[in-house]
Coordinates of C-alpha atoms in Angstrom, one line a residue:
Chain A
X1 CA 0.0 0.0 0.0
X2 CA 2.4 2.4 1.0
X3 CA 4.2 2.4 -2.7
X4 CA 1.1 3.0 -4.0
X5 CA 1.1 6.1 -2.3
X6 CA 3.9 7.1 -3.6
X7 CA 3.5 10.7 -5.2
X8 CA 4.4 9.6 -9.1
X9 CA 3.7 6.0 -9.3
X10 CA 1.2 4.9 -11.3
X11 CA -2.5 4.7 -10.7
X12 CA -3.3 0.8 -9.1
X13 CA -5.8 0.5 -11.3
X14 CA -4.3 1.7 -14.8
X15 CA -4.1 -0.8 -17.6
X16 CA -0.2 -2.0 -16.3
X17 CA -0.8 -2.8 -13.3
X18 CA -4.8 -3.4 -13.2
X19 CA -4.4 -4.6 -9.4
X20 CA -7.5 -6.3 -7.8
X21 CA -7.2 -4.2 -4.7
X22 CA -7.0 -0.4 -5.4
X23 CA -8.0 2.4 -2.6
X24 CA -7.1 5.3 -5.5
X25 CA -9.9 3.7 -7.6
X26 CA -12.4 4.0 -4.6
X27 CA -11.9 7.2 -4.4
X28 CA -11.8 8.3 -8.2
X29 CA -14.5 6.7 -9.5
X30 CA -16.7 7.4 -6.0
X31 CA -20.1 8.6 -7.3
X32 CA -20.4 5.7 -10.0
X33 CA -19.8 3.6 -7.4
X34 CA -22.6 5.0 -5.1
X35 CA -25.1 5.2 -7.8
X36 CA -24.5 1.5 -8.7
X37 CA -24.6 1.1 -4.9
X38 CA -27.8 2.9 -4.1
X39 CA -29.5 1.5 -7.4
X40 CA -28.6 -2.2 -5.8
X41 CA -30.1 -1.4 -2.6
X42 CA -33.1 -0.2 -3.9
X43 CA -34.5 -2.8 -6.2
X44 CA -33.5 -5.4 -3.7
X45 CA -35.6 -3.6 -1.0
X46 CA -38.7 -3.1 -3.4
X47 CA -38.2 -6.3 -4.1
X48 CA -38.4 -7.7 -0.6
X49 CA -40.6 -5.2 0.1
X50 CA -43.3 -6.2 -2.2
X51 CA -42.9 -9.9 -1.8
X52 CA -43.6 -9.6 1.9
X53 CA -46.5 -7.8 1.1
X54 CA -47.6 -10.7 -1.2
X55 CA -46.3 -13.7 0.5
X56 CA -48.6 -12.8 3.6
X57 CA -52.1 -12.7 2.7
X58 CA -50.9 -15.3 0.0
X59 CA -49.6 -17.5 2.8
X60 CA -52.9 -17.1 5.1
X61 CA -55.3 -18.0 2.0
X62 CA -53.0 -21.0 1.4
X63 CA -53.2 -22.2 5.0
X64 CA -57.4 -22.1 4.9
X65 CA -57.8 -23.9 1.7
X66 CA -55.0 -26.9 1.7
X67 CA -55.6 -27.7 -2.2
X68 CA -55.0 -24.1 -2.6
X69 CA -51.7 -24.8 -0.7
X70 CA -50.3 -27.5 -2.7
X71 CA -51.0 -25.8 -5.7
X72 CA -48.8 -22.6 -4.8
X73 CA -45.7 -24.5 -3.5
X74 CA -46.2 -26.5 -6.9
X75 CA -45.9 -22.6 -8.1
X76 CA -43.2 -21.9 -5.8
X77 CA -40.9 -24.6 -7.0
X78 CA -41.5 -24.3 -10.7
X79 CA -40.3 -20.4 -10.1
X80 CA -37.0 -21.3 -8.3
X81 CA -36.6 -23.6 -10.7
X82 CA -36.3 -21.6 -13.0
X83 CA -32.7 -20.3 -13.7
X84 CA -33.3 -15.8 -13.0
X85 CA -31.3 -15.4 -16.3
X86 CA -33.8 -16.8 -18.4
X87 CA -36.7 -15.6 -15.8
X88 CA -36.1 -11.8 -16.7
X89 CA -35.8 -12.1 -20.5
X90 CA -39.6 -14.3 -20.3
X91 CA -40.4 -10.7 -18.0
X92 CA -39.1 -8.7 -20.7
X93 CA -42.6 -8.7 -23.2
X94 CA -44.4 -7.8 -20.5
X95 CA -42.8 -4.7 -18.5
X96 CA -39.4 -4.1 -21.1
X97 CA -36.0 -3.3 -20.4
X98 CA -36.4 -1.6 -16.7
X99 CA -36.0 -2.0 -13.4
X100 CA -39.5 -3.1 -13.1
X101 CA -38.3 -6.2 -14.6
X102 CA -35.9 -7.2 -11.8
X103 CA -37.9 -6.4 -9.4
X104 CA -40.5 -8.5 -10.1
X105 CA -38.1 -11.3 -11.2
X106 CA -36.6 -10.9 -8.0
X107 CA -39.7 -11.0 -5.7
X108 CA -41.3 -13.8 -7.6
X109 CA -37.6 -15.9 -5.9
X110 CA -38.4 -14.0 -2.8
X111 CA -41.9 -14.8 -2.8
X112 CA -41.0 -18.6 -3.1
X113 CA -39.1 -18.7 0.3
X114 CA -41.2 -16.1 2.4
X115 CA -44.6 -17.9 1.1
X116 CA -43.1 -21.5 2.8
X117 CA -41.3 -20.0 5.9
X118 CA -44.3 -18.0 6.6
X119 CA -46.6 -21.4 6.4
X120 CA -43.6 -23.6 8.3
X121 CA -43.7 -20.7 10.8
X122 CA -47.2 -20.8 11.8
X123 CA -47.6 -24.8 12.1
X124 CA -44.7 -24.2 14.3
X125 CA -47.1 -22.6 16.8
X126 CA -48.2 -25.8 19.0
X127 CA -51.3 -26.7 18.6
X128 CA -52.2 -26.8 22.4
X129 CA -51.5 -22.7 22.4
X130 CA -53.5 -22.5 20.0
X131 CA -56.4 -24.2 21.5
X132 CA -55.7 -22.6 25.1
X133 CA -56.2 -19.0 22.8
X134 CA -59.4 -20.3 21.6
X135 CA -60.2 -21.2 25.0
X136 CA -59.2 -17.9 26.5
X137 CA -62.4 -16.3 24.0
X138 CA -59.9 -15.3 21.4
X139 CA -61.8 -15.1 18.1
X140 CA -59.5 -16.3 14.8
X141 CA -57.9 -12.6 13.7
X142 CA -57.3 -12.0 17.4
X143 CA -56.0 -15.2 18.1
X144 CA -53.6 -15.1 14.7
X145 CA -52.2 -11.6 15.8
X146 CA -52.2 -11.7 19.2
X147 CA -51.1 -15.3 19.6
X148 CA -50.0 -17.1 16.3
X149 CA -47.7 -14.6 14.3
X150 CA -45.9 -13.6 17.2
X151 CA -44.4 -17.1 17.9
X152 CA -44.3 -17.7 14.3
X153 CA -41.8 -14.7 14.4
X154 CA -38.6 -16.8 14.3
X155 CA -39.6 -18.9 11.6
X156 CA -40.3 -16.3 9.2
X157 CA -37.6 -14.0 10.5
X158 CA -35.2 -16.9 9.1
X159 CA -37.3 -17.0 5.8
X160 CA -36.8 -13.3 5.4
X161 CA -33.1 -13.3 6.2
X162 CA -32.9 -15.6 3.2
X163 CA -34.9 -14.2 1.0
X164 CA -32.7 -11.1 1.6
X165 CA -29.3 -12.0 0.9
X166 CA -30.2 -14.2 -1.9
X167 CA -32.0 -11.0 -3.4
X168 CA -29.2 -9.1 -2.8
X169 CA -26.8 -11.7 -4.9
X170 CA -29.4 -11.9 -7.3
X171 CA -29.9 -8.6 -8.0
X172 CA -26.3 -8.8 -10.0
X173 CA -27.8 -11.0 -12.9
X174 CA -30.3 -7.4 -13.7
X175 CA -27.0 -6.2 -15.6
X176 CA -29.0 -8.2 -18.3
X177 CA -31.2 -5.4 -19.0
X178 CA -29.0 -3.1 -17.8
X179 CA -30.4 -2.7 -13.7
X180 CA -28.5 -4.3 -11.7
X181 CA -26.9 -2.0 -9.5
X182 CA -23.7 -3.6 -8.6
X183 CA -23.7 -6.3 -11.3
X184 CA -23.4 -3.3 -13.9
X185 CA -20.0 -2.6 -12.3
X186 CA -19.4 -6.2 -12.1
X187 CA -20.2 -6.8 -15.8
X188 CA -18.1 -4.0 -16.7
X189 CA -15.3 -5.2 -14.7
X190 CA -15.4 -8.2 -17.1
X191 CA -15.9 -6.6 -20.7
X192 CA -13.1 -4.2 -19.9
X193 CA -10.8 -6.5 -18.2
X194 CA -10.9 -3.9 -15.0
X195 CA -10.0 -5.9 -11.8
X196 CA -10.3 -3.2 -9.3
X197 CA -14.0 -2.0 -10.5
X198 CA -14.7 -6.5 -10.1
X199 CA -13.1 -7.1 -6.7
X200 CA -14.8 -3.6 -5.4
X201 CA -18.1 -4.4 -6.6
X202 CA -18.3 -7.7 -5.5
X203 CA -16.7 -7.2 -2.0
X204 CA -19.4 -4.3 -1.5
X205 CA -22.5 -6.8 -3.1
X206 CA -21.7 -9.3 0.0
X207 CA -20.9 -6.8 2.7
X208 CA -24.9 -5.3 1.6
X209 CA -25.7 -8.4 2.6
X210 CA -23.9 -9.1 5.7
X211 CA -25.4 -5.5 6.5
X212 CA -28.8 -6.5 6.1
X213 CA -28.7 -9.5 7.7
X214 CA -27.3 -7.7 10.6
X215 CA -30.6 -5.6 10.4
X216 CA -33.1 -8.0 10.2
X217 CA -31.7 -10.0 12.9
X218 CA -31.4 -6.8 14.9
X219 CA -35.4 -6.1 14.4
X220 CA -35.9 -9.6 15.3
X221 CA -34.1 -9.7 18.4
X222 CA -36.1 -6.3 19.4
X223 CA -39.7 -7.1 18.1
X224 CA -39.4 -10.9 20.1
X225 CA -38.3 -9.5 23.7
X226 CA -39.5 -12.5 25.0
X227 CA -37.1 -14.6 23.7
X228 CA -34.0 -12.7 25.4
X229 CA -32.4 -14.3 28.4
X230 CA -33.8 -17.9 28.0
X231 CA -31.5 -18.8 25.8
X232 CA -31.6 -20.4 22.3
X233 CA -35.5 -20.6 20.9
X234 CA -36.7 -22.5 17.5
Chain B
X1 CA -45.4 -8.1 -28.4
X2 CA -43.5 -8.6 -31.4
X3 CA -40.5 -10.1 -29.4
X4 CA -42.8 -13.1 -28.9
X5 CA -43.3 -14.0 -32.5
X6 CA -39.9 -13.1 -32.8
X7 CA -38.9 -15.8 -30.4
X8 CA -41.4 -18.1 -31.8
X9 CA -39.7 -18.2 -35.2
X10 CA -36.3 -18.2 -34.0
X11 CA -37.5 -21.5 -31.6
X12 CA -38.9 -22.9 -35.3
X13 CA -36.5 -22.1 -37.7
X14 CA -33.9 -25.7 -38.0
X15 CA -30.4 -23.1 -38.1
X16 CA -30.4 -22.0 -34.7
X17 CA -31.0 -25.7 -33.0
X18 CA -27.8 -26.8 -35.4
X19 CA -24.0 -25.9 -35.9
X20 CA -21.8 -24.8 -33.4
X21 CA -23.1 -22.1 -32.1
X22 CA -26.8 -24.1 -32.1
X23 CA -29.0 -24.3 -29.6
X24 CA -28.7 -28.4 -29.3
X25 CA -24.5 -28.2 -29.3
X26 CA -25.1 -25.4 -26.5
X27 CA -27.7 -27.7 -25.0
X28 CA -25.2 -30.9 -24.7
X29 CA -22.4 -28.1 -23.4
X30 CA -24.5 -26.9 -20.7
X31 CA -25.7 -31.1 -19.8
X32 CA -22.4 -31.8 -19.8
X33 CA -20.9 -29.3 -17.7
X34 CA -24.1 -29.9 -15.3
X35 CA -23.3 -33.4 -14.7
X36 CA -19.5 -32.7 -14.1
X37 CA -19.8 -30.6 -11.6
X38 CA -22.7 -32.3 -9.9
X39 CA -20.8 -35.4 -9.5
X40 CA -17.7 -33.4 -8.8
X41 CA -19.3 -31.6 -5.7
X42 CA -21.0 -34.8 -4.9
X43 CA -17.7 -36.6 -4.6
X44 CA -15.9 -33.5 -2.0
X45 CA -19.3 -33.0 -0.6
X46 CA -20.7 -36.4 0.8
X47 CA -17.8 -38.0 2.2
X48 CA -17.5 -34.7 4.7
X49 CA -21.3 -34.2 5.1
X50 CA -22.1 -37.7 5.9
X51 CA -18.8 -38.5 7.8
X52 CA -19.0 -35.6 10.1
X53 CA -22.8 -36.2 10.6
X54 CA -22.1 -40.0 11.1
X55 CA -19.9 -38.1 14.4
X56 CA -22.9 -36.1 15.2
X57 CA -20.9 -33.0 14.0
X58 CA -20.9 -30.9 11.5
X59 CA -23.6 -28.4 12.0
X60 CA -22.4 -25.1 12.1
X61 CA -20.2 -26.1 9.1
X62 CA -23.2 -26.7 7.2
X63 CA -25.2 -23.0 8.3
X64 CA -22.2 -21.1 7.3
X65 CA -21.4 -22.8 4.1
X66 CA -24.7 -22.1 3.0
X67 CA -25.1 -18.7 4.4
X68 CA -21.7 -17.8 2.2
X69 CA -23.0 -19.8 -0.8
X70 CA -26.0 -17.6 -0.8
X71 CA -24.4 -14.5 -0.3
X72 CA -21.8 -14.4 -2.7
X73 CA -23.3 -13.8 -6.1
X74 CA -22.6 -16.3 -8.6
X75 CA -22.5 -14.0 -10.9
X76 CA -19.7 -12.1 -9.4
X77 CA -17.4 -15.6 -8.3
X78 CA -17.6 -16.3 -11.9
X79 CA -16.6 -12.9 -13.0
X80 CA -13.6 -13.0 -10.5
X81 CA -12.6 -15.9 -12.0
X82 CA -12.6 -15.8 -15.6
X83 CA -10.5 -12.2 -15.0
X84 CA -7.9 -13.8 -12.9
X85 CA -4.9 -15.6 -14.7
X86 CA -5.8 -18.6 -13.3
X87 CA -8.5 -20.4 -14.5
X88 CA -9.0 -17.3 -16.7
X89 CA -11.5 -17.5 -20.2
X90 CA -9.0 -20.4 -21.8
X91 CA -10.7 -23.3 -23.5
X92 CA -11.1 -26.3 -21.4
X93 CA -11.9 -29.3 -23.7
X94 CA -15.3 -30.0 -24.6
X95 CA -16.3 -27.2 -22.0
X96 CA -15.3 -24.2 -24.4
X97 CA -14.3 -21.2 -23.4
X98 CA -14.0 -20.5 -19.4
X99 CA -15.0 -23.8 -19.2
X100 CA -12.7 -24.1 -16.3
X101 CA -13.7 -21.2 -14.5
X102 CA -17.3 -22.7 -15.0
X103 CA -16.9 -25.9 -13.4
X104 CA -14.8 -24.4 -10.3
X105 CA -18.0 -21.9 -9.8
X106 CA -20.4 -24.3 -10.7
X107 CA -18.9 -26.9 -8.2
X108 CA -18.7 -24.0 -5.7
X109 CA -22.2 -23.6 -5.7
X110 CA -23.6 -27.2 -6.0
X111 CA -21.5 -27.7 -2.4
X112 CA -23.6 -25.7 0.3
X113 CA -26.7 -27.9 -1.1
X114 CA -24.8 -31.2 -0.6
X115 CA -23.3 -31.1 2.1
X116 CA -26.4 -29.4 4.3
X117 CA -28.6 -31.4 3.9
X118 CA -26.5 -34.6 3.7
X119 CA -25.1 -33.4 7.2
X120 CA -28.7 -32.6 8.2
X121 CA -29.5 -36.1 7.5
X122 CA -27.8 -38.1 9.4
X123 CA -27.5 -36.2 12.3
X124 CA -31.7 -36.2 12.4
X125 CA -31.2 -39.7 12.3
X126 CA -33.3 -40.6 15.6
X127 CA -31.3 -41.8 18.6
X128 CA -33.1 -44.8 19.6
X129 CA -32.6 -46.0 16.3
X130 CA -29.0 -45.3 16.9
X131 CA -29.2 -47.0 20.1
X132 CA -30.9 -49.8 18.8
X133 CA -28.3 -50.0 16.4
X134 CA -25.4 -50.2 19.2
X135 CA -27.6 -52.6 21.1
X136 CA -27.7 -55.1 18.2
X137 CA -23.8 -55.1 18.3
X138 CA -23.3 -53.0 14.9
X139 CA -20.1 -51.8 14.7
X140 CA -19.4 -47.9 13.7
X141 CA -19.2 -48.7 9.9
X142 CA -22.5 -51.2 10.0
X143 CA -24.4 -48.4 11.5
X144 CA -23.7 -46.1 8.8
X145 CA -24.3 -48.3 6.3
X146 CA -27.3 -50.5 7.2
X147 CA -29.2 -47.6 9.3
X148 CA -28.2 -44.2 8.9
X149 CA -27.7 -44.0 4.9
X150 CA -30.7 -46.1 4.0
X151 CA -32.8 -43.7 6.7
X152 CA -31.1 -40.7 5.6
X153 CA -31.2 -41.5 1.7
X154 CA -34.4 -39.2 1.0
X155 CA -33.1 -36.0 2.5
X156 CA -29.5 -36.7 1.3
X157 CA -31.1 -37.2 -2.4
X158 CA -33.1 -33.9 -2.0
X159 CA -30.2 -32.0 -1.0
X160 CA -28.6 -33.1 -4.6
X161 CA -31.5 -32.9 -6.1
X162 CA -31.5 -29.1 -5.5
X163 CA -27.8 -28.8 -6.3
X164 CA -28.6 -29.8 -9.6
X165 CA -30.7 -27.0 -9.9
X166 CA -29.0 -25.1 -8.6
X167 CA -25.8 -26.1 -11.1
X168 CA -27.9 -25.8 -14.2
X169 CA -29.0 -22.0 -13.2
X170 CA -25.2 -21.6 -12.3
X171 CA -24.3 -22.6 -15.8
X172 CA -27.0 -20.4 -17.4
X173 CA -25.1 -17.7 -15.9
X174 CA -21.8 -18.0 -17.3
X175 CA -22.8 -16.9 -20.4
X176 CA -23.1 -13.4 -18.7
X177 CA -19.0 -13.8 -18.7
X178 CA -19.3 -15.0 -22.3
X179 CA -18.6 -18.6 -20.9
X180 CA -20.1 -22.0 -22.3
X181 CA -23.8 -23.1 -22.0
X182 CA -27.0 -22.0 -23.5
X183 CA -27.1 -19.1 -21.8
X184 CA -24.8 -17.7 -24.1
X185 CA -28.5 -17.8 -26.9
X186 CA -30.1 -15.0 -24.1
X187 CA -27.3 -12.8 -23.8
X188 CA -26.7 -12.5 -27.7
X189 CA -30.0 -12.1 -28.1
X190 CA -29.9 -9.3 -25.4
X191 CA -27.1 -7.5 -26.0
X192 CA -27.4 -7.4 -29.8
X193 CA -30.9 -5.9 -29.1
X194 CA -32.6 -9.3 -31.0
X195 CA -34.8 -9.9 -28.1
X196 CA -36.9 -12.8 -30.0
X197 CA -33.8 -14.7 -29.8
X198 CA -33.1 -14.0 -26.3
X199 CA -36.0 -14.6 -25.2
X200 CA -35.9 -18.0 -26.9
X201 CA -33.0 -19.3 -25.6
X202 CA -34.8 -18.3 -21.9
X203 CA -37.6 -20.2 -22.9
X204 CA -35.4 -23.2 -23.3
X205 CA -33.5 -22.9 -20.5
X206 CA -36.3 -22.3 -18.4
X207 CA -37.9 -25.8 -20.2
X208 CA -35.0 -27.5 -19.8
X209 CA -34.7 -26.9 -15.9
X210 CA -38.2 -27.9 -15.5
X211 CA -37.5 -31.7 -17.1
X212 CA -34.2 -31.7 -14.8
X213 CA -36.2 -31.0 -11.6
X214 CA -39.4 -33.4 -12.6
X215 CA -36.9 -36.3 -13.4
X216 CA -34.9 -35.9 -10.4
X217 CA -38.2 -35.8 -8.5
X218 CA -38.6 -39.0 -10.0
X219 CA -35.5 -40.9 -9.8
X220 CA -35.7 -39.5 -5.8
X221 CA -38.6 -41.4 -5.5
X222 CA -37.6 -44.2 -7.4
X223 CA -34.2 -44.7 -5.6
X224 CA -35.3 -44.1 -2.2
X225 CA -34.7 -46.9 0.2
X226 CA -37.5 -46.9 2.5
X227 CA -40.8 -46.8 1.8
X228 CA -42.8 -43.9 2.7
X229 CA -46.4 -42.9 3.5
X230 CA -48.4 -42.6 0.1
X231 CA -50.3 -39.6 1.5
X232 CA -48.3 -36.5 0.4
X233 CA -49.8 -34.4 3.1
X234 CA -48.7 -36.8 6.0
X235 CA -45.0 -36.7 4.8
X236 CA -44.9 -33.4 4.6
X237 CA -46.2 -33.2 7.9
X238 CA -43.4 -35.3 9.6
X239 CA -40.4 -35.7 9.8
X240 CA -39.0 -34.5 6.6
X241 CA -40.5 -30.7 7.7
X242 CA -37.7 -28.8 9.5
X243 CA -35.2 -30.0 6.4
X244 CA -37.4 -29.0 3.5
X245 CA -37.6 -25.5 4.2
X246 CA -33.5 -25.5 4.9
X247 CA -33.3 -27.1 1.2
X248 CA -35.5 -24.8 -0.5
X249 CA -34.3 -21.8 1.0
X250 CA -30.7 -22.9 -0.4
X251 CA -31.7 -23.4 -3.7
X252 CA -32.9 -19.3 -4.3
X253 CA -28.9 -18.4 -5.4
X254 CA -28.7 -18.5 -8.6

């Protein structure tokens, strides 16, 4: 590092010495890089965002009607089966080259996980709490608000965290049509040969994240107070 | 909506299914490197998964090797890479170009799959069984063997049923580094603005991963050791629960 720093010799990143690690690049290229980074961050929050809106009223509908449940984790898997670089071109016809796109490609993955954890999360709830709720007068909305979704909480907290980082990751492949945050810098890195812009992007793609993992986890551990000082639940 | 006639007659005209650059040869390519790595991570994969979870270890090697696996972007190992001097993009035998770089990645990210719920398996192996086992005078080796692989088969087959999946997404992407595969069809299309043909080589991706998944649903159910309940509902119910969602939940990363 500290040669690098030397007054005249040449830029890290220029075409000689095209190191993976450059600080001077950082700082050069600083607003492409937090466009790139603010562009990432938001279409994987929309994302999330919207697929947690979806996944929960889909999830309660699926758990009344149990043919109506087998057919959307039939859904579920035929979507994450489905490889996302060949889900956002099939998007394409329908909402064009645009962020809109990778969004929705990206919460239909999301949707997949959040729609199961949600469902895995409320037969978690044992049934005798259940029936002591009932028992107590609670009437069904009551008893799934009060009683249900709270000790569901740790289930789909874990569904979420997934659903997060893997959205995050996947939000690279939107270089495709030309949103995907990150992945633009990424797939830039590549065409040009650039190793700094590569190693920067991808370094800052997994530290997003770590980052909002660390979030969610932190919301988890202050919306379940319950669950502090006995130890290990789930 | 013109794209979609567009892909239509690029999915019926004979010249882009033959040749080299054809959507069959591409096809095979992509198969090819599928299996590879499949049976490459299979091979480093189950001898740690099962051995440590014949121990009763292994579990917080299995949640952090599939937390990194799902938050590095496969997109952005591949990219590292193919730029690096080593593998780099040079042609690797019937692989074609980065086809080296491909099957390190792709092997990479078949690995969290495999070994979790391999790992997962054996250690939910219930311990009367186990003690049963013991009490019957099986040594070490005849309890792996005779109980816990037999009783762990489903789960360990799910796990690589999902790497599959996972592997054949992977591969689509490597195109986006102008690697092997029929992924390669979507970003032409894409990047040379002919969308029709983009499109169509996502349809047949997409196709193809659904064939993979139903006949590995299959052969799981074929190959599976010990007969379960017929009732869908009740297996879901049991046992197999708490796994499932750790399986599915790995196989969002591509």
């Amino acid at each position: 590092m500290a040669a690098v720093a030397a007054a005249d010799a040449p830029s890290c990143y220029s075409r000689l010495t095209n190191e993976w690690f450059c600080w001077q690049y950082v700082q050069d290229r600083k607003p492409e890089i937090v466009d790139a980074t603010v562009q990432h961050i938001q279409i994987t929050v929309i994302a999330v965002v919207v697929s947690v809106l979806i996944a929960f009223p889909l999830a309660l509908v699926a758990r009344r009607l149990p043919r109506l449940e087998a057919l959307i984790l039939g859904l579920s898997t035929a979507v994450y089966t489905i490889p996302s670089l060949a889900l956002l071109p099939l998007l394409v016809p329908f909402t064009g080259l645009s962020a809109t796109t990778v969004v929705i490609g990206l919460s239909l993955y999301a949707l997949t996980i959040l729609v199961r954890s949600i469902l895995e999360g409320l037969r978690s709830v044992p049934a005798d709490v259940r029936e002591s709720a009932t028992g107590l007068g609670y009437g069904t909305t009551r008893r799934l608000f009060r009683v249900e979704l709270p000790l569901a909480l740790p289930v789909m907290m874990a569904g979420l965290r997934v659903a997060t980082v893997s959205t995050v990751a996947l939000t690279t492949v939107g270089t495709l049509v030309s949103y995907g945050g990150l992945g633009n810098l990424i797939n830039d890195g590549v065409r040009t040969n650039f190793r700094a812009e590569l190693m920067t992007a991808s370094i800052i793609c997994v530290g997003l994240a770590v980052v909002l993992d660390l979030l969610i986890v932190g919301s988890q551990w202050l919306l379940t107070p319950w669950t502090h000082g006995r130890g290990e639940t789930t | 909506m013109t794209v979609v006639t567009d892909a239509w007659d690029y999915l019926t005209t004979a010249s882009s299914w033959t040749g080299e650059d054809g959507m069959l040869h591409l096809m095979e390519q992509q198969l090819l490197l599928t299996l590879t790595a499949l049976l490459l991570a299979m091979a480093i994969g189950l001898p740690i998964a099962l051995g440590l979870g014949h121990l009763g270890r292994g579990g917080l090697l299995a949640i952090n090797i599939s937390n990194i696996g799902r938050a590095v972007p496969t997109f952005a190992l591949l990219a590292l890479l193919v730029v690096a001097d080593w593998p780099g993009t040079r042609e690797f035998g019937p692989y074609g170009r980065a086809g080296l770089a491909t099957i390190i990645a792709l092997t990479l990210f078949a690995l969290p799959p495999i070994i979790t719920s391999a790992n997962v398996a054996i250690r939910e192996v219930s311990p009367s069984v186990r003690q049963a086992a013991d009490g019957m005078g099986m040594t070490g080796g005849q309890k792996f063997w005779r109980v816990e692989l037999p009783l762990a088969a489903a789960l360990v087959m799910s796990g690589i049923r999902l790497a599959l999946v996972q592997v054949w997404a992977t591969a689509t992407i490597a195109a986006l580094v102008a690697g092997p595969g029929l992924g390669r069809v979507i970003t032409d299309g894409f990047y040379r603005t002919n969308y029709g043909k983009g499109i169509a080589g996502a349809i047949v991706v997409a196709v193809v991963a659904l064939v993979l998944e139903a006949f590995a649903a299959f052969a799981q159910r074929r190959l599976d050791p010990v007969p379960r309940e017929p009732s869908p509902k009740r297996h879901r119910g049991m046992s197999a629960t708490r796994p499932m969602v750790a399986e599915e939940v790995d196989a969002v990363g591509h």
